Coordinates of C-alpha atoms and ligand atoms in Angstrom, one line a residue:
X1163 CA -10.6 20.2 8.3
X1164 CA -13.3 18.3 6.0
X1165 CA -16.8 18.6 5.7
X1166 CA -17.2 15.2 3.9
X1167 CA -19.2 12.7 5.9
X1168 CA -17.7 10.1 6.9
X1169 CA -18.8 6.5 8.4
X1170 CA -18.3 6.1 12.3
X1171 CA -19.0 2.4 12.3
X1172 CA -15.3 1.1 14.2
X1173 CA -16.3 -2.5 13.4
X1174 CA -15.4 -3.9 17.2
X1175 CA -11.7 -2.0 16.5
X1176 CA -10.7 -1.3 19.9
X1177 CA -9.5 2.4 20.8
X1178 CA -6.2 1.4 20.7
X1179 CA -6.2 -0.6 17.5
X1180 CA -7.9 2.7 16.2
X1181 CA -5.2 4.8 17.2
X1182 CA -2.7 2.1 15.6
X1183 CA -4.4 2.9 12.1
X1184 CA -3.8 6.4 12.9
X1185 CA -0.3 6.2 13.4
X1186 CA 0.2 3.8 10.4
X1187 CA -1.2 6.6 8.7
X1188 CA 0.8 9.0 9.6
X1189 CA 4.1 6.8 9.5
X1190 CA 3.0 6.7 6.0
X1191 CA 3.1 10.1 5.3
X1192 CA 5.7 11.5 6.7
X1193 CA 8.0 8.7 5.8
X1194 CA 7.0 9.8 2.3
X1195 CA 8.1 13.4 2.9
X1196 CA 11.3 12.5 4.2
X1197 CA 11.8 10.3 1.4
X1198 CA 10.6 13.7 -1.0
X1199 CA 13.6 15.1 1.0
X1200 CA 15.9 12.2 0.4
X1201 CA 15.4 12.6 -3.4
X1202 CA 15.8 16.3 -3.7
X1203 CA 19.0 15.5 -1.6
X1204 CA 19.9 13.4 -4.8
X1205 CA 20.2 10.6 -2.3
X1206 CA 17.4 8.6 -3.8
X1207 CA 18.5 6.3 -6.5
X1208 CA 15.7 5.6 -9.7
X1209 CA 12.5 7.6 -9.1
X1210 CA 10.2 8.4 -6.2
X1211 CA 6.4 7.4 -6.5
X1212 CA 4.3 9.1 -3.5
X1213 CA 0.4 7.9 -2.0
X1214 CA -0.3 11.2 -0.7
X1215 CA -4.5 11.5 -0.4
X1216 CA -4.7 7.5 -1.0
X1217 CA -2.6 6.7 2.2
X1218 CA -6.2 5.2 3.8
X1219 CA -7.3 2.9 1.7
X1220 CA -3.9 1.0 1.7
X1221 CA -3.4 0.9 5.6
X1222 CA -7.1 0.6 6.2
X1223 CA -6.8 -2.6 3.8
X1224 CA -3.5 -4.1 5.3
X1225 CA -5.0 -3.4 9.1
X1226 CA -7.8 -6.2 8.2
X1227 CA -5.6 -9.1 7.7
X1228 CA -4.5 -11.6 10.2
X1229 CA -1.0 -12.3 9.2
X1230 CA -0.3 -15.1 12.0
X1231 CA -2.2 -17.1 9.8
X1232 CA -0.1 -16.5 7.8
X1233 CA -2.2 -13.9 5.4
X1234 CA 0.3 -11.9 2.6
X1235 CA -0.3 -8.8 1.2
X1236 CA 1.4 -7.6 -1.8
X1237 CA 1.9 -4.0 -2.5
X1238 CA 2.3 -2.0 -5.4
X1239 CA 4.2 1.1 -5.3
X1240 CA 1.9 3.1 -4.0
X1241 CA 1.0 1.0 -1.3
X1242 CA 3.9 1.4 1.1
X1243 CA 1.5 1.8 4.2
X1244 CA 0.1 -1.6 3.4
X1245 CA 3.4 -3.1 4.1
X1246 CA 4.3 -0.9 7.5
X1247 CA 1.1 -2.2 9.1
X1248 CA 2.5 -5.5 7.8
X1249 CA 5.7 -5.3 9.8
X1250 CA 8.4 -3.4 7.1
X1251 CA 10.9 -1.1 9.0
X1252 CA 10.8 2.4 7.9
X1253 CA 14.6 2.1 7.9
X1254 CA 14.5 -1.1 5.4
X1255 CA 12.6 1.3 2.9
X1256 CA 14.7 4.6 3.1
X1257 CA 17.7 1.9 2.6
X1258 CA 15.8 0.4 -0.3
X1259 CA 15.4 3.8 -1.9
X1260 CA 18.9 4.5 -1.0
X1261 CA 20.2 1.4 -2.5
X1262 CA 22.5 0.5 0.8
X1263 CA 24.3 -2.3 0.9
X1264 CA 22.5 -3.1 3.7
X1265 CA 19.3 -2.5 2.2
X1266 CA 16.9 -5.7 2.1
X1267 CA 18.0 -6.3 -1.3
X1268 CA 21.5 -4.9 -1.2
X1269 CA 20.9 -2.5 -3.8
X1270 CA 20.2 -4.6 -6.4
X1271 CA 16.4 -3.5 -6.6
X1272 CA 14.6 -0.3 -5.7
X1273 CA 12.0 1.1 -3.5
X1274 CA 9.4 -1.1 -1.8
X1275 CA 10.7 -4.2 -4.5
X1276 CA 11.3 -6.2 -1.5
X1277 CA 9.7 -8.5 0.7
X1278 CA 9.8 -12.3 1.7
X1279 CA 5.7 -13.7 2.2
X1280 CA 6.2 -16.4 4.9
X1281 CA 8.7 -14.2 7.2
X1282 CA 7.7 -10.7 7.1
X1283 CA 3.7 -10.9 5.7
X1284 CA 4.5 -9.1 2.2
X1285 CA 5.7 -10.2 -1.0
X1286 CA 7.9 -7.7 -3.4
X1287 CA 6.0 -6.7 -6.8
X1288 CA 7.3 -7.0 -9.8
X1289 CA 7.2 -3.8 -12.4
X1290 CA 4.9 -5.4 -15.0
X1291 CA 1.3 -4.3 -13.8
X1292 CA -1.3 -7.0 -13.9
X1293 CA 1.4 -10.1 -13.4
X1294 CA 0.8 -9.9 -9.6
X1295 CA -2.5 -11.1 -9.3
X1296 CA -1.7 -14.7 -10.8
X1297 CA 1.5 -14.5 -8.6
X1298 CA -1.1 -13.9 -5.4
X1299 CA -3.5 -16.7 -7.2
X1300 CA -0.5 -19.5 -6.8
X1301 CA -0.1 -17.9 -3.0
X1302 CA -3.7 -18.8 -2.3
X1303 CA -3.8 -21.9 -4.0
X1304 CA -0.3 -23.5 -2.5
X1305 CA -1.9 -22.1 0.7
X1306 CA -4.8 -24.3 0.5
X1307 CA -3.3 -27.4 -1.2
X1308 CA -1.2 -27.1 1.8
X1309 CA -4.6 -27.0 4.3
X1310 CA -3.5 -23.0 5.9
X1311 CA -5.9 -20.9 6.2
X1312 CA -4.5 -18.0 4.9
X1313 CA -5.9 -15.1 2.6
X1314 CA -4.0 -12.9 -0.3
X1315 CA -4.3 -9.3 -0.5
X1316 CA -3.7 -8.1 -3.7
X1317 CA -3.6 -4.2 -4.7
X1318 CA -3.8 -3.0 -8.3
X1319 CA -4.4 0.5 -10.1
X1320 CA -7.4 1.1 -12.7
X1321 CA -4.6 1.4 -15.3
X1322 CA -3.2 -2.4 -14.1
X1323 CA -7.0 -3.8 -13.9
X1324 CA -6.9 -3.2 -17.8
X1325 CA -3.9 -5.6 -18.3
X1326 CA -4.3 -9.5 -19.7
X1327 CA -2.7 -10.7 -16.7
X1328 CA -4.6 -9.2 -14.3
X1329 CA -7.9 -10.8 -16.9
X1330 CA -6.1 -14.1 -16.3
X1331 CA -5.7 -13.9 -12.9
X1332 CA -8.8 -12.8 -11.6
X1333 CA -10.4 -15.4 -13.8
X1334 CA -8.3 -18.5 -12.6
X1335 CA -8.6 -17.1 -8.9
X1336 CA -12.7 -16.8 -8.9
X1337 CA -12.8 -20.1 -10.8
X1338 CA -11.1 -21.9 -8.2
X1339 CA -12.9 -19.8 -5.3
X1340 CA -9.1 -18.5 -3.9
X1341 CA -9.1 -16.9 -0.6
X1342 CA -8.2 -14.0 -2.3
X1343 CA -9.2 -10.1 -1.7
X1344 CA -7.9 -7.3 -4.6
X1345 CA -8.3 -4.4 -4.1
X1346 CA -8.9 -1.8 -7.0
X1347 CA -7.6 1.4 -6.4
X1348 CA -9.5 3.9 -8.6
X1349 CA -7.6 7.1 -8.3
X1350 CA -8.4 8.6 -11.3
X1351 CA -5.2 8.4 -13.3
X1352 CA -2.9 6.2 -14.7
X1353 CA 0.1 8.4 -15.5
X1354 CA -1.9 11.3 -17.9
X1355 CA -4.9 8.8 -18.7
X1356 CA -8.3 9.3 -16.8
X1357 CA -9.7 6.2 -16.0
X1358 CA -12.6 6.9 -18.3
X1359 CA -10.4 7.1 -21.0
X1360 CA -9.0 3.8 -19.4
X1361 CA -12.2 1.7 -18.7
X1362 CA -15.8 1.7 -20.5
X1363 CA -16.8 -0.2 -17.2
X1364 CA -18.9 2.4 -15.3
X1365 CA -17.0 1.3 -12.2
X1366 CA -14.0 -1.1 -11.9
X1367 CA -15.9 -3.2 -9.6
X1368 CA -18.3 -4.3 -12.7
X1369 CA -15.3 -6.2 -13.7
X1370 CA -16.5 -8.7 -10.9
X1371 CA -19.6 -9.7 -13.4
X1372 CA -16.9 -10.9 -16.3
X1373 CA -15.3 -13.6 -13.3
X1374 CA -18.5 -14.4 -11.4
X1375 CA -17.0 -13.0 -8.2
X1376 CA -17.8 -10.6 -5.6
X1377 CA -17.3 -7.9 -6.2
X1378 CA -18.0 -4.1 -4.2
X1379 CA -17.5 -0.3 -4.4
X1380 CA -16.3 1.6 -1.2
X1381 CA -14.9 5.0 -0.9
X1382 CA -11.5 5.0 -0.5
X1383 CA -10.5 7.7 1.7
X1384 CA -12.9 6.4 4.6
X1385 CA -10.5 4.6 6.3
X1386 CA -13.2 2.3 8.9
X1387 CA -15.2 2.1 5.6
X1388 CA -12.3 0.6 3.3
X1389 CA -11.3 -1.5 7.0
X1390 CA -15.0 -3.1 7.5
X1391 CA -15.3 -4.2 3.6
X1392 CA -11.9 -5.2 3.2
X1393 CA -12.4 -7.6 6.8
X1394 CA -16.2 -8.3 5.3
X1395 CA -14.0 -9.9 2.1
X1396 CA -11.1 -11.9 4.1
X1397 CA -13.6 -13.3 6.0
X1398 CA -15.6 -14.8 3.2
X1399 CA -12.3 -15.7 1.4
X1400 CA -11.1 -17.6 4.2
X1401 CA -14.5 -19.3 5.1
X1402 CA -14.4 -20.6 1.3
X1403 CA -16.9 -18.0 -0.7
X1404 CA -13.7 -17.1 -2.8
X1405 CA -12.6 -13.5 -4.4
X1406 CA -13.2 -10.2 -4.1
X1407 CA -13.1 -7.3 -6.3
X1408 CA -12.7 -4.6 -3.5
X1409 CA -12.9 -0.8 -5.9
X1410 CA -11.7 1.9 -3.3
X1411 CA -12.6 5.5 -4.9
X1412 CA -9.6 7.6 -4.1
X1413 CA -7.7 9.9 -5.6
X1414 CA -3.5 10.6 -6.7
X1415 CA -2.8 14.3 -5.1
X1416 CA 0.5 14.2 -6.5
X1417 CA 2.0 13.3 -9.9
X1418 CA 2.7 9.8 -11.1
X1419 CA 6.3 10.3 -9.6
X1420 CA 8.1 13.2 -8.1
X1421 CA 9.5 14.2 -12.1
X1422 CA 6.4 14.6 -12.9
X1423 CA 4.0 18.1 -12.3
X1424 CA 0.7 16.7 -13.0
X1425 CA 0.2 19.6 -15.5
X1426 CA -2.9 17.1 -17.2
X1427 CA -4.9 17.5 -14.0
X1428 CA -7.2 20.0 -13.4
X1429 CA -6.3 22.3 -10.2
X1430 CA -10.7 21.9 -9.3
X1431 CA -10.0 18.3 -8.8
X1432 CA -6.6 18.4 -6.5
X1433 CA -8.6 20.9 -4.6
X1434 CA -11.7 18.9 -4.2
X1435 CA -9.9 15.6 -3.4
X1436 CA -7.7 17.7 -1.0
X1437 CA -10.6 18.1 1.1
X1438 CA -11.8 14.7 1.3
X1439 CA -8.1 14.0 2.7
X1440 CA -8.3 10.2 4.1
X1441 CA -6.1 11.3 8.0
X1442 CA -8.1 14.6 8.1
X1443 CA -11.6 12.5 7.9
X1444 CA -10.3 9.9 10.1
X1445 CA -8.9 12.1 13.1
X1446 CA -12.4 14.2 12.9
X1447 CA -14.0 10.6 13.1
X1448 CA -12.1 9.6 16.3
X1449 CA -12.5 12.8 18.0
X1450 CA -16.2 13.0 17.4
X1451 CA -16.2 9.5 18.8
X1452 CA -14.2 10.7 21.9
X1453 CA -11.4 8.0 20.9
X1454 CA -8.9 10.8 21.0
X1455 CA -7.6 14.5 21.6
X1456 CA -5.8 16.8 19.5
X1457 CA -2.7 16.6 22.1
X1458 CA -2.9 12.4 21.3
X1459 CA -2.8 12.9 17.6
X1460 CA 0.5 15.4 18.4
X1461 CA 1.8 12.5 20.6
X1462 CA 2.0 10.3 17.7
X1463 CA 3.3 12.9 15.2
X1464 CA 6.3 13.2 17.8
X1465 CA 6.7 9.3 18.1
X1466 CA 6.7 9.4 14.1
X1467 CA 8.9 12.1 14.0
X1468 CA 11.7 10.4 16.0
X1469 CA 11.7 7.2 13.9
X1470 CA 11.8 8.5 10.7
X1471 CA 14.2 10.6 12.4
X1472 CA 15.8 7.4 13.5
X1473 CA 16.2 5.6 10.6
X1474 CA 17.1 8.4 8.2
X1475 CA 20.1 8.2 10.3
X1476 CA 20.7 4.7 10.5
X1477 CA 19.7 4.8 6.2
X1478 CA 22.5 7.7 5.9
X1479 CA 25.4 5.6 7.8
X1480 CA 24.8 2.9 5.5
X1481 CA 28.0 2.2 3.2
X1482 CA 26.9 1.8 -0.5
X1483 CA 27.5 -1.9 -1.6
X1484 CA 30.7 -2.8 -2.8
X1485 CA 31.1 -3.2 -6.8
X1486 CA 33.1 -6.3 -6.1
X1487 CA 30.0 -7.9 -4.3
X1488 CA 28.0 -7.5 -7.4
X1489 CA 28.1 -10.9 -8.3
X1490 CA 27.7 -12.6 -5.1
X1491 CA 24.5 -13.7 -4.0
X1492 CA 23.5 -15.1 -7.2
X1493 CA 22.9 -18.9 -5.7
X1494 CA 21.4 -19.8 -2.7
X1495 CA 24.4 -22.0 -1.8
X1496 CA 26.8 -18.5 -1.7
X1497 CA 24.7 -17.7 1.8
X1498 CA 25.0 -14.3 1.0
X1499 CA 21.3 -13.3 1.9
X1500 CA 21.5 -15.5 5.2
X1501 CA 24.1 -13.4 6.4
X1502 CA 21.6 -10.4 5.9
Ligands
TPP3012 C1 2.2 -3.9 -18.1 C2 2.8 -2.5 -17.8 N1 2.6 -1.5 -18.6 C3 3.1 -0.3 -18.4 C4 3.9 -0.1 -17.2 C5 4.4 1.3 -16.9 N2 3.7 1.9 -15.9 C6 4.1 1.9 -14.6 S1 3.0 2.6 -13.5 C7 1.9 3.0 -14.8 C8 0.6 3.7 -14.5 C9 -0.2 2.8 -13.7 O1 -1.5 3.3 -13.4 P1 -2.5 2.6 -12.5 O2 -2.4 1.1 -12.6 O3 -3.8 3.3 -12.6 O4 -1.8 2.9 -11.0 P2 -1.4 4.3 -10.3 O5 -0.1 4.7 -10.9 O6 -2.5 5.2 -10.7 O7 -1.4 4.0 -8.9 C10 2.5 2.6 -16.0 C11 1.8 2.8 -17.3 C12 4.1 -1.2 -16.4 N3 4.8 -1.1 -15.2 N4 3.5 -2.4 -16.7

């Protein structure tokens, strides 16, 4: 257990909503260790990035969008709880890391690159950090031009905040006051590179000041205190006062991928942001509230437990795609991804 306070403000959550977050979070994480499983199986193919410790700040943020209106969220890939609050099937993703044939992309792309923004609420990243946040712009914008009221959430690493793109972006979204939230995830390195060796900004939500937006500083392993700001900034995005830089201080726990040991991180700092673990402070947060009981938190490990289970199955059946399908697909007209 923690010692680090943490806020009790549930922001008119109800008790069950807060028990959804909880098991969001923990969906999150064990679907990651399965996945850990998966690859030291040698049954993931391409590599294996995890959110251990940072798991809050992306549910927390998902959990404040209202995606009948049609909101979208777009994930990077450490954000996979962003897009299981949004609706993704823990089966989809084990496929996608599988590359199955019957995988949402059918093996032709990897891990969480997946993800259709009207239908399922999320939209699939593309590798080149930064080039998102002008892709989430044009959402907002075609959003408005067509009079929805809909709000972007963008999330993007202190390493990816340092790109042209994301310069562009940001600019082009505050200047035309987008209905547009990003979050920037602090978590101290990108790859081996602190994020003072990354930013002379003393925080990353100083940015705001270059783009004349809002922009604020949370700590990103409260999970009601990421929830509150993050529903603070869709609010005022979708009432028309425009962007939000949203800076979540959080922390990686493991290396940049699964092939890599972290050996540039001091063991001090794993330890200290160990303790300030985001599910550890948010279960002693809803049982000093009298939300919920040890024996309810073991209820929804089980519950997680048996869909994971579930779908690691259903993953495993899977066939691999067929080589001779590997240029099908390629044109709308074939009505290849309709059959899907
Ligand atoms: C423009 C660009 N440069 C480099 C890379 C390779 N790359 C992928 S992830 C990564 C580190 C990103 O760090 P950060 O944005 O802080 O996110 P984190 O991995 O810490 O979540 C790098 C350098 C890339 N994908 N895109």
């Amino acid at each position: 257990m923690t010692d680090v306070l943490t806020t009790t403000n549930t922001h008119g959550l109800s008790n069950e909503q807060l028990l959804e977050i909880d098991y969001y979070l923990r969906l999150t994480r064990t679907l990651e260790e399965r996945l850990v499983a998966l690859f030291r199986q040698a049954k993931v193919i391409g590599g294996l990035y995890r959110s251990l410790g940072q798991e809050g700040e992306s549910v927390a943020a998902a959990y404040a969008l209202d995606y009948k209106q049609g909101d979208v969220v777009q994930p990077l890939i450490r954000n996979i709880g962003s897009i299981l609050v949004a609706g993704a099937k823990p089966s989809d993703i084990i496929k996608q890391y599988m590359a199955k044939a019957d995988s949402p992309t059918r093996g032709r792309e990897l891990n969480i690159h997946f993800g259709h923004p009207a239908r399922d609420g999320f939209i699939g990243q593309i590798s080149m950090l930064g080039d998102m946040i002008p892709v989430m712009a044009g959402i907002a914008l075609a959003g408005r031009m067509q009079k929805k009221t809909l709000v972007t959430l963008a999330f993007i690493g202190d390493g990816g905040s340092s790109t042209g793109a994301f310069w562009e972006g940001m600019n082009f979204a505050s200047v035309q006051k987008l209905p547009m939230v990003v979050i920037v995830e602090d978590n101290g390195y990108a790859y081996s590179t602190p994020t003072a060796k990354q930013t002379a900004a003393k925080t990353l939500a100083d940015k705001s000041y270059a783009f004349g937006c809002h922009g604020v500083t949370v700590d990103g392993n409260d999970v009601l205190a990421v929830y509150g700001e993050t529903k603070r900034s869709v609010e005022r995005a979708r009432s028309g006062g425009g962007v939000t830089l949203l800076e979540v201080k959080t922390f990686r726990l493991k290396g940049h991928a699964e092939h890599d040991n972290q050996a540039y991180v001091p063991k001090e700092l794993i330890e200290e942001w160990q303790r300030k673990d985001p599910l550890a402070r948010y279960e002693k947060v809803l049982m000093e509230l009298g939300v919920a009981t040890q024996d309810q938190f073991a209820e929804i490990q089980q519950r997680v437990r048996r869909e994971i289970d579930a779908a690691t199955d259903e993953a495993d059946r899977s066939p691999m795609p067929n080589p001779a399908d590997a240029a099908r697909g390629l044109y709308i007209e074939d009505g290849y991804w309709e059959e899907r």
